[in-house]
Amino acid sequence: MSNEITATRDEYAKQYNGKLLLRNEILLDNPVFQHLLATKQFTPMKPIVRKSFRMHCNRCGNEKTTLFGKFPCNQCKSTHAYCRKCIEMGRVSECEVLYQWSGGQPEWPKHENPCTWEGELTAVQQKAADRIVTAIRMNEKETLIWAVCGAGKTEMLFPGITDALRCGKRICLATPRADVVKELYPRLKRAFRTVPVQALYGGSKEKAGTAQLIIATTHQLLRYKEAFDVMIIDEIDAFPFHADPSLPFAANRARKPESTTIYLTATPRNEQRKLIRRKQLPHIFVPLRFHGKPLPVPQAKMCYSLKRDLQKFTIPKSIISWLKNRENSNRQLLIFVPTIILAEKLKRPLGLTLQQTGLLQSGKKLQSVHAQDPNRGEKVQDFRDREIFVLITTTILERGVTFPSVDVVILDAGHDVFDEAALVQIAGRAGRSPADPTGEVIFFHQGRTEAMNEAITSIKEMNKRGGF
């Protein structure tokens, strides 16, 4: 057994290094595992410890008393505390153990020419890409890339990822939402065909997380510790990353002590803007979309019967009037609503209205999609393939998805779910293609909110900084 373990030690290092795992997540026979444990190649750790009369979860950092529960343990014949905050990753409790690999660092291959992307960056994109490369080479702790929606942030990463892979570094591209992971994964696979790439998210087929280049939801980082030389956090302003302290905690812990974190966003939150103003967060601003055209500026349209009509699941007359007079009826229509029930209930009346007015002709389909829809992936792809012409959606499609030619509508734009960042991101779904860079963005409301005003002002200011 000793020779076998020696021969496969580097394999074990690549599989388990940089992770915090429960025993059932370590796929080794017990004799092999016990040998590795006895020779201190795995280090045990208590998942839950008590600090000054408070409990602390070593996996997610939770210290809120309300997010700990108790259960009767049949094995110990006692009652133990467990962490409810990270229960979806598998239960950790006082009577269990987390294991961290301590048998040495794996050696990741150095790829001479890893990038197979054949596109070209614009001058503005290249400037940002060069800044990313410098940050990675210098092991700068943090750098923020503030780029407008449609600037081509993913492509700007390619030179930095290429440089890191040439140096034998390990990279993680993390993002708060699973849908964005699914969107980016095939793009990274195409851009780095000779490099193993894995995608990790809730329900993903891939579970191992052993690749040199990983794209994952930020929740998946709860299983990692000091694993990555380069940590890229896409959409740092997105829910739930900015609202859940355990996710920045996990992202910071997942990076090695000598490493670089690259933040990407089109809509930095106030805390990031303050750090930028104080010169405490290095950054570069990309004010132009990759095709060089300005961002579509939203139009705010008052609809006096909006809330009453939506409560009855009917379409207000002012919205029907706008639909009839759209600038370009060949564009697909992406309609955002604040709740799942509206996404479901408005599908039939809107479909009937569009058919009666001749706006939804034969062969053009209407569908709705939301986070609880088991078929949302297929529907989004059908919309991308133009098999669906009108798509009603919640905020799950506010960011991370690209459709070439759409008009964007928000029904009840004054709802609390639509903060400034969400409104800017939603507006950014329009006009993303060089062939059609001027899609319409309409905020239907029953009273303008500060978030709406700030979103419109922000878009105008970004256009101004871009020379428009």
Tab-separated table of C-alpha atoms in Angstrom, residues 147-153 266-267 286 288-290 295 398 424-430 432 462:
chain	number	residue	atom	x	y	z
A	147	ALA	CA	-16.308	48.004	-17.177
A	148	VAL	CA	-19.681	49.013	-18.596
A	149	CYS	CA	-22.193	46.312	-19.566
A	150	GLY	CA	-21.170	44.865	-22.912
A	151	ALA	CA	-17.542	45.995	-22.652
A	152	GLY	CA	-16.327	42.408	-23.121
A	153	LYS	CA	-15.047	41.703	-19.603
A	266	ALA	CA	-20.230	47.136	-14.297
A	267	THR	CA	-21.952	48.535	-11.216
A	286	VAL	CA	-13.545	50.750	-19.209
A	288	LEU	CA	-16.891	51.769	-23.854
A	289	ARG	CA	-18.709	48.726	-25.114
A	290	PHE	CA	-16.591	46.517	-27.335
A	295	LEU	CA	-25.179	52.361	-23.711
A	398	GLU	CA	-30.395	40.811	-15.203
A	424	VAL	CA	-28.251	49.372	-14.865
A	425	GLN	CA	-27.534	45.689	-15.468
A	426	ILE	CA	-30.974	45.073	-16.976
A	427	ALA	CA	-30.567	48.071	-19.273
A	428	GLY	CA	-27.237	46.562	-20.294
A	429	ARG	CA	-28.971	43.591	-21.932
A	430	ALA	CA	-29.963	45.856	-24.859
A	432	ARG	CA	-24.980	44.451	-27.195
A	462	MET	CA	-20.716	56.372	-18.291
